[in-house]
CSV table of C-alpha atoms and ligand atoms in Angstrom, one decimal:
chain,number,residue,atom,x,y,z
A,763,UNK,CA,61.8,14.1,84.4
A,764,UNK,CA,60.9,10.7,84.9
A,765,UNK,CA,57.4,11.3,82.2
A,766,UNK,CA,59.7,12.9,79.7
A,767,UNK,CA,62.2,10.2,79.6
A,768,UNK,CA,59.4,7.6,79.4
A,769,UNK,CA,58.2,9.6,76.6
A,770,UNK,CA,61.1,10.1,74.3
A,771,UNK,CA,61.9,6.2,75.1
A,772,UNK,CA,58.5,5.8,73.6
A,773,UNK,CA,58.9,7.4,70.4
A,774,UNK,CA,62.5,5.7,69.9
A,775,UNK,CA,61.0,2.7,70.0
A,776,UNK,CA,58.0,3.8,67.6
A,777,UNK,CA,61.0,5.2,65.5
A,778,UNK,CA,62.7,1.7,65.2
A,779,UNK,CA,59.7,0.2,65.0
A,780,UNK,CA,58.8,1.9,62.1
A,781,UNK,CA,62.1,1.7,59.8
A,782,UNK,CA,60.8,3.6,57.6
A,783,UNK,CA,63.4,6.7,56.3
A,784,UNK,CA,62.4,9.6,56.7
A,785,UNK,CA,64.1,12.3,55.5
A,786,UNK,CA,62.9,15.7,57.1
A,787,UNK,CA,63.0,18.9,55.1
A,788,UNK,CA,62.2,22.5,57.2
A,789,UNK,CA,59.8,24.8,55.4
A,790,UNK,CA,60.8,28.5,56.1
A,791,UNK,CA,64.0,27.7,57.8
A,792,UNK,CA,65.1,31.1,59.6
A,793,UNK,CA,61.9,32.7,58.5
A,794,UNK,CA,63.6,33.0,55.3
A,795,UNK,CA,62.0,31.4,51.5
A,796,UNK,CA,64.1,27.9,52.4
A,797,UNK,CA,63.8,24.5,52.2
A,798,UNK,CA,66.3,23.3,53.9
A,799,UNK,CA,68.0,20.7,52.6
A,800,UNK,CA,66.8,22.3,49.2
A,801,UNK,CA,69.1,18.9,47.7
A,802,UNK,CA,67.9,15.4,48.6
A,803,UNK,CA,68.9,12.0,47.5
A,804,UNK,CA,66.1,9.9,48.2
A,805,UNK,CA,65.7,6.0,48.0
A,806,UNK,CA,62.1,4.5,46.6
A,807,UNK,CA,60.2,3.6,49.1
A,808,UNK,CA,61.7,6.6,51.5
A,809,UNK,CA,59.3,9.3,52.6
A,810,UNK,CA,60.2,13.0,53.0
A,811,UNK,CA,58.3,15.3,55.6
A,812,UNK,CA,58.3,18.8,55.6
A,813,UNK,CA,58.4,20.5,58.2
A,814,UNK,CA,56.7,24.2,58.2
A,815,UNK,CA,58.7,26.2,61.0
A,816,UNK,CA,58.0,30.0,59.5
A,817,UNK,CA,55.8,31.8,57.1
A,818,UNK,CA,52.9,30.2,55.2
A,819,UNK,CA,54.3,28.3,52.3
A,820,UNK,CA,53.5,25.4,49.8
A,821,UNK,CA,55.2,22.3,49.2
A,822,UNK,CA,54.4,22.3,45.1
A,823,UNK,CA,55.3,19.9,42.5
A,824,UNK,CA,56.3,21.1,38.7
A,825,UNK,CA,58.5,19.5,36.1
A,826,UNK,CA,62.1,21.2,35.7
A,827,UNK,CA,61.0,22.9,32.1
A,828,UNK,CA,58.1,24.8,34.0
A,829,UNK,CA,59.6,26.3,37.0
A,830,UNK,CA,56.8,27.6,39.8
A,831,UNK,CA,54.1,26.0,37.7
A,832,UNK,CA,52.0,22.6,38.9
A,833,UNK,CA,53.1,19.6,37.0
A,834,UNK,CA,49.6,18.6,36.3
A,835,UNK,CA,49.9,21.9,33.8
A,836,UNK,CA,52.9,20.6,31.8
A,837,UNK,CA,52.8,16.6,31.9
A,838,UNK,CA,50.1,14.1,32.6
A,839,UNK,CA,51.2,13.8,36.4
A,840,UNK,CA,49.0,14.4,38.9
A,841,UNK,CA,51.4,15.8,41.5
A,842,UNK,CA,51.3,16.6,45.1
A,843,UNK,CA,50.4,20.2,46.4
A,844,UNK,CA,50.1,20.9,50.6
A,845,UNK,CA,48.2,24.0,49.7
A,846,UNK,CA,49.6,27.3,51.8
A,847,UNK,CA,50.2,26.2,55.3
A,848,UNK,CA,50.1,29.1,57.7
A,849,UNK,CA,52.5,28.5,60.5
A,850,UNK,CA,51.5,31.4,62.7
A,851,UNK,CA,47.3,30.4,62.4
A,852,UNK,CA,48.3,26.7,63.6
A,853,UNK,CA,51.2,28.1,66.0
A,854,UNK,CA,48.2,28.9,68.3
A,855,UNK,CA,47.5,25.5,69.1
A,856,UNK,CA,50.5,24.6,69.7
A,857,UNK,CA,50.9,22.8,66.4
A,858,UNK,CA,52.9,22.9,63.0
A,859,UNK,CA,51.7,21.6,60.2
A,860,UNK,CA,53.8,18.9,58.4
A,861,UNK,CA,53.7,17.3,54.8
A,862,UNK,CA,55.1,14.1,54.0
A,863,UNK,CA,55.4,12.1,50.5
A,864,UNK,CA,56.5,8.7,49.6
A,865,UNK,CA,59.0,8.6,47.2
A,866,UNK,CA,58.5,6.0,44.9
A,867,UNK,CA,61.1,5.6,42.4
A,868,UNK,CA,64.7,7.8,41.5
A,869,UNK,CA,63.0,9.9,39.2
A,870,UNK,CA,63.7,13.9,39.8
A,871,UNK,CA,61.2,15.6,41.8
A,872,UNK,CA,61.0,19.4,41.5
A,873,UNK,CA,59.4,21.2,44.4
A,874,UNK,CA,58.6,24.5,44.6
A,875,UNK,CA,56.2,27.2,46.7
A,876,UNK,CA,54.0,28.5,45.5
A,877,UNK,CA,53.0,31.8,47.7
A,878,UNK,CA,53.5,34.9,46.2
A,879,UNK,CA,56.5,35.2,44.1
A,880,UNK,CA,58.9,33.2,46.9
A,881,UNK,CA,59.9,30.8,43.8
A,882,UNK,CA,60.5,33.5,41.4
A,883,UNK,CA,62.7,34.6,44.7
A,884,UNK,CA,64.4,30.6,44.7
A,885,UNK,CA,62.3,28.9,47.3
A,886,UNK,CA,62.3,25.4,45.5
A,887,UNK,CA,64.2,22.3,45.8
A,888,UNK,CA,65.2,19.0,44.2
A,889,UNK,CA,64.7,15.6,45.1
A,890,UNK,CA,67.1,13.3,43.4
A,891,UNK,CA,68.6,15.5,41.1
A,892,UNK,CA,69.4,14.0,38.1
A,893,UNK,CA,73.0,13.7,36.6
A,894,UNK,CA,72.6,16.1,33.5
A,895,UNK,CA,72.1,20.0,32.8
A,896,UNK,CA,69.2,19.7,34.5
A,897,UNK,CA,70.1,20.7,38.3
A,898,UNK,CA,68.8,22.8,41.1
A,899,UNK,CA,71.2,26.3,40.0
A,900,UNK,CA,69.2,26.2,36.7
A,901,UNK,CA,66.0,25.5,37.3
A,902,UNK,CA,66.0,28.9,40.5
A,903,UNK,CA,67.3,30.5,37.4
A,904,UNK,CA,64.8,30.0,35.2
A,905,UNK,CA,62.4,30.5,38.5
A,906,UNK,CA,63.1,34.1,38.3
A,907,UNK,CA,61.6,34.5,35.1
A,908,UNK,CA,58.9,32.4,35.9
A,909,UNK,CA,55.4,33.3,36.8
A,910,UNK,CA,54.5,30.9,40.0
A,911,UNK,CA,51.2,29.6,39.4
A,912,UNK,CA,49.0,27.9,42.4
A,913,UNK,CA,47.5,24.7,41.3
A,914,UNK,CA,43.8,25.0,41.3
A,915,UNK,CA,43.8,28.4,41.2
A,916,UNK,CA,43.5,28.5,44.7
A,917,UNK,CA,46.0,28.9,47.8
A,918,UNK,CA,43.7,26.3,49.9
A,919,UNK,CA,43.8,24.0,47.7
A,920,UNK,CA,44.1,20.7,48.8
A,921,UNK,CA,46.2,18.6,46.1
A,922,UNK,CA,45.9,15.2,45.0
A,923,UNK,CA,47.8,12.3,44.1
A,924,UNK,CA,49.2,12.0,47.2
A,925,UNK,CA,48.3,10.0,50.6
A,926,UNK,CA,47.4,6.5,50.9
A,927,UNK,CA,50.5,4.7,50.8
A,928,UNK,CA,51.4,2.0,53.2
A,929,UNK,CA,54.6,2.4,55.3
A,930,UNK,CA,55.9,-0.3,54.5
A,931,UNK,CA,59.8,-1.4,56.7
A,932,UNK,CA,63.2,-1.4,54.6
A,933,UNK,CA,64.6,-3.6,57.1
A,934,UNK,CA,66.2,-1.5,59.7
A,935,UNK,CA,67.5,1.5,57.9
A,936,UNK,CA,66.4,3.7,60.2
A,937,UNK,CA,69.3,6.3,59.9
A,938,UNK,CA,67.7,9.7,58.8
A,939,UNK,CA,64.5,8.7,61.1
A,940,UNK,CA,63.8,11.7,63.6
A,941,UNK,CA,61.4,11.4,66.6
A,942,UNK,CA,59.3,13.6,65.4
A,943,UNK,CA,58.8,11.9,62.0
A,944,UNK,CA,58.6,8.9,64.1
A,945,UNK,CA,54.9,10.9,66.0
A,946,UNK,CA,53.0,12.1,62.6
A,947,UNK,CA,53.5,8.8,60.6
A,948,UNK,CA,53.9,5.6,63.6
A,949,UNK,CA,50.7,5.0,65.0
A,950,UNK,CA,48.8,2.4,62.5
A,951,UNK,CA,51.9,2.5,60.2
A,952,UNK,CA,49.5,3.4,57.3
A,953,UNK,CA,50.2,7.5,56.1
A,954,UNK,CA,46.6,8.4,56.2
A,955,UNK,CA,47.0,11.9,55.0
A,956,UNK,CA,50.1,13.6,54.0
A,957,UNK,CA,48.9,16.9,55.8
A,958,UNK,CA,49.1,16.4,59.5
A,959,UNK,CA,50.0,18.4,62.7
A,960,UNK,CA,52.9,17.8,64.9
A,961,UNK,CA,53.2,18.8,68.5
A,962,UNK,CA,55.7,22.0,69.1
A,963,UNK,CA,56.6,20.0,72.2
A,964,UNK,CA,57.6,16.9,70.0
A,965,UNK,CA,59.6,19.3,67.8
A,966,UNK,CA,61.4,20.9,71.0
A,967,UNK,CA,62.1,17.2,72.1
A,968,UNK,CA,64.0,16.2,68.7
A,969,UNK,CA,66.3,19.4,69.4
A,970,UNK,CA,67.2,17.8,72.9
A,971,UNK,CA,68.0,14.2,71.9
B,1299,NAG,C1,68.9,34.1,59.7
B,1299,NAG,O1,68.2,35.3,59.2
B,1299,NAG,C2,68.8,36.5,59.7
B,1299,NAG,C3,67.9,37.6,59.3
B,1299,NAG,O2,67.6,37.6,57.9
B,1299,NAG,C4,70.2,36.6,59.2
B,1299,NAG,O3,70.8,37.8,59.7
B,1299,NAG,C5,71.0,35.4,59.6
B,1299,NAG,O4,72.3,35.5,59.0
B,1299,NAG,C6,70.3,34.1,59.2
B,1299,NAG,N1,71.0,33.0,59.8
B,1299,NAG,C7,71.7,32.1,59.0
B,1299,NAG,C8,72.3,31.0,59.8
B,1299,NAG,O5,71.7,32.2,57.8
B,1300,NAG,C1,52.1,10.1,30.4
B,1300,NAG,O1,53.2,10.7,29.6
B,1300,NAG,C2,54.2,9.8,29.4
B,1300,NAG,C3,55.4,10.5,28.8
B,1300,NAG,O2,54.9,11.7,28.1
B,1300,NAG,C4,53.8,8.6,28.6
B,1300,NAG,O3,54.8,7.7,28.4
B,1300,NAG,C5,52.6,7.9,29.3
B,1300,NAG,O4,52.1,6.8,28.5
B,1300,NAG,C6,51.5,8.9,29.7
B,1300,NAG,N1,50.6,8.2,30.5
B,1300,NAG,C7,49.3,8.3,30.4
B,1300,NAG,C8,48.4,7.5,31.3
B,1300,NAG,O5,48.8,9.0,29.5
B,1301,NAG,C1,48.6,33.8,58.8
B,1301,NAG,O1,47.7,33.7,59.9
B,1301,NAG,C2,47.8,34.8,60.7
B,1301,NAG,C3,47.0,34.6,62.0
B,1301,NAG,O2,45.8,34.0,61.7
B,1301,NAG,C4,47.3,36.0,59.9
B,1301,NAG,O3,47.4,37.2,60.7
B,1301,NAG,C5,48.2,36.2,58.7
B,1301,NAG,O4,47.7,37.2,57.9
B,1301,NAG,C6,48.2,34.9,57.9
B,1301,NAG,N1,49.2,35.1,56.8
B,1301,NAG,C7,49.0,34.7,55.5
B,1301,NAG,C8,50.1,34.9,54.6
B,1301,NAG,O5,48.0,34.1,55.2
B,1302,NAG,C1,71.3,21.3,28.6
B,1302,NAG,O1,72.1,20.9,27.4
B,1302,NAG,C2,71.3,20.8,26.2
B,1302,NAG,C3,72.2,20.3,25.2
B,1302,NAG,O2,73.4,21.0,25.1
B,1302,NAG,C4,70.7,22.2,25.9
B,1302,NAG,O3,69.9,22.1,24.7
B,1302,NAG,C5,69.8,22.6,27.0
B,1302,NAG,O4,69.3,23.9,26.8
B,1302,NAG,C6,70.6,22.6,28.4
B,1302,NAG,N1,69.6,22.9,29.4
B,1302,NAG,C7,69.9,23.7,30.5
B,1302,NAG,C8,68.8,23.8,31.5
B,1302,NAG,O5,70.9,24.2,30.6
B,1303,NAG,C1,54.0,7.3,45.5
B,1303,NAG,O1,53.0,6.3,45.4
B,1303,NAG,C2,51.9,6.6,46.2
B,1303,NAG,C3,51.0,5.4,46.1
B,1303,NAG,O2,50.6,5.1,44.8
B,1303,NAG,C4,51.3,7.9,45.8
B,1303,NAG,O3,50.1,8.2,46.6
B,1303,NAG,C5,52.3,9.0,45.9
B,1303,NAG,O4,51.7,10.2,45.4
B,1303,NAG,C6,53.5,8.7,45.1
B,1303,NAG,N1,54.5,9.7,45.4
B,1303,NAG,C7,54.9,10.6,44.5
B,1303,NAG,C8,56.0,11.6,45.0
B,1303,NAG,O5,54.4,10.7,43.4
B,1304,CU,CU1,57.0,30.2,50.3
């Protein structure tokens, strides 16, 4: 009792420490083809982690006119790709694998998976929709006459463009920061990698606070 209170006393204070927003997104929510939120409003210099509860699932970006397609095939953006992240292979370590960007300015990011045909079946989201014709509704209807493609051909593939960020404080706004945020990107305060792991046990201890 005493050890668990010491603990999630320690990643509060890593959390405020940080100050860093983090907005968290869950990958597979219910076992279903979610992002949930699937509608963010993101600040530059906020990060978004996903989360990947169920399934094995991608966090993929496109441009709005090419729904389920890498925006590196449509623009001359690099764009960030997690590659298919099997919960239930890392689930056996006691692990789920997370995914976190840094958003960097209030253009629209449009995210979408890219397993199977689970965009063609709406699992995609927006970050910081913009203010036009151009939303969410329309671009899962144009998703199911898309044709998803997997960036590098592959559904390993690794991604680029994404990673090496510093974390750098906005000065206490630490209201969207969850604990478990607070383990995978603390630490040195630098975002390493986008892909890490996160302890089940840290997950379970989010639900609790
Ligand atoms: C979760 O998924 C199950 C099975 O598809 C469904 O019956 C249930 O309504 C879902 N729960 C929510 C909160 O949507
Ligand atoms: C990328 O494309 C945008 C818009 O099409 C253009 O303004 C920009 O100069 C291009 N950047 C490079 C490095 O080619
Ligand atoms: C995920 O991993 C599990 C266990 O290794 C395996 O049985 C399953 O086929 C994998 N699913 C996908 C979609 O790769
Ligand atoms: C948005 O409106 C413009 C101008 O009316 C139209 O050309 C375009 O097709 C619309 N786009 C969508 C996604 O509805
Ligand atoms: C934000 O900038 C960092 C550092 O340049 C870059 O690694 C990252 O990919 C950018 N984020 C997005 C969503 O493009
Ligand atoms: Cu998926």
């Amino acid at each position: 009792m005493q050890f668990s209170t010491l603990a999630l006393a320690t990643l509060a204070s890593m959390a405020s420490a940080q100050s860093v927003v983090t907005h968290v997104v869950t990958v597979g929510w219910n076992a279903s083809l979610t992002y949930k939120p699937d509608n963010l409003k993101v600040n530059p210099g906020e990060m978004v982690q996903f989360q990947f509860v169920a399934g094995a699932h991608t966090v993929t970006q496109s441009t709005f006119d090419a729904p389920c397609q890498p925006i590196s095939q449509h623009s001359n953006i690099t764009g960030f790709h997690s590659g298919a992240q099997n919960v239930s292979a890392s689930a056996a370590s006691g692990m789920i694998p997370t995914y976190t960007i840094m958003v960097n300015n209030t253009n629209p990011i449009w995210v979408y998976c890219a397993t199977g045909k689970h965009c063609e079946n709406g699992m995609a989201m927006a970050i910081n929709e913009p203010a036009t014709n151009k939303t969410l509704v329309s671009y899962k209807t144009a998703a199911k006459d898309a044709t998803t493609v997997v960036p590098g051909g592959a559904s390993t593939g690794t991604g680029s463009g994404t990673g090496t960020g510093t974390t750098s404080g906005t000065g206490g706004t630490t209201g969207t920061t969850t604990a478990p945020s607070a383990t995978t990107t603390a630490g040195a305060g630098i975002l390493s990698a986008p892909l890490t792991y996160m302890l089940l046990a840290a997950a379970a201890a989010a639900f609790l606070l």
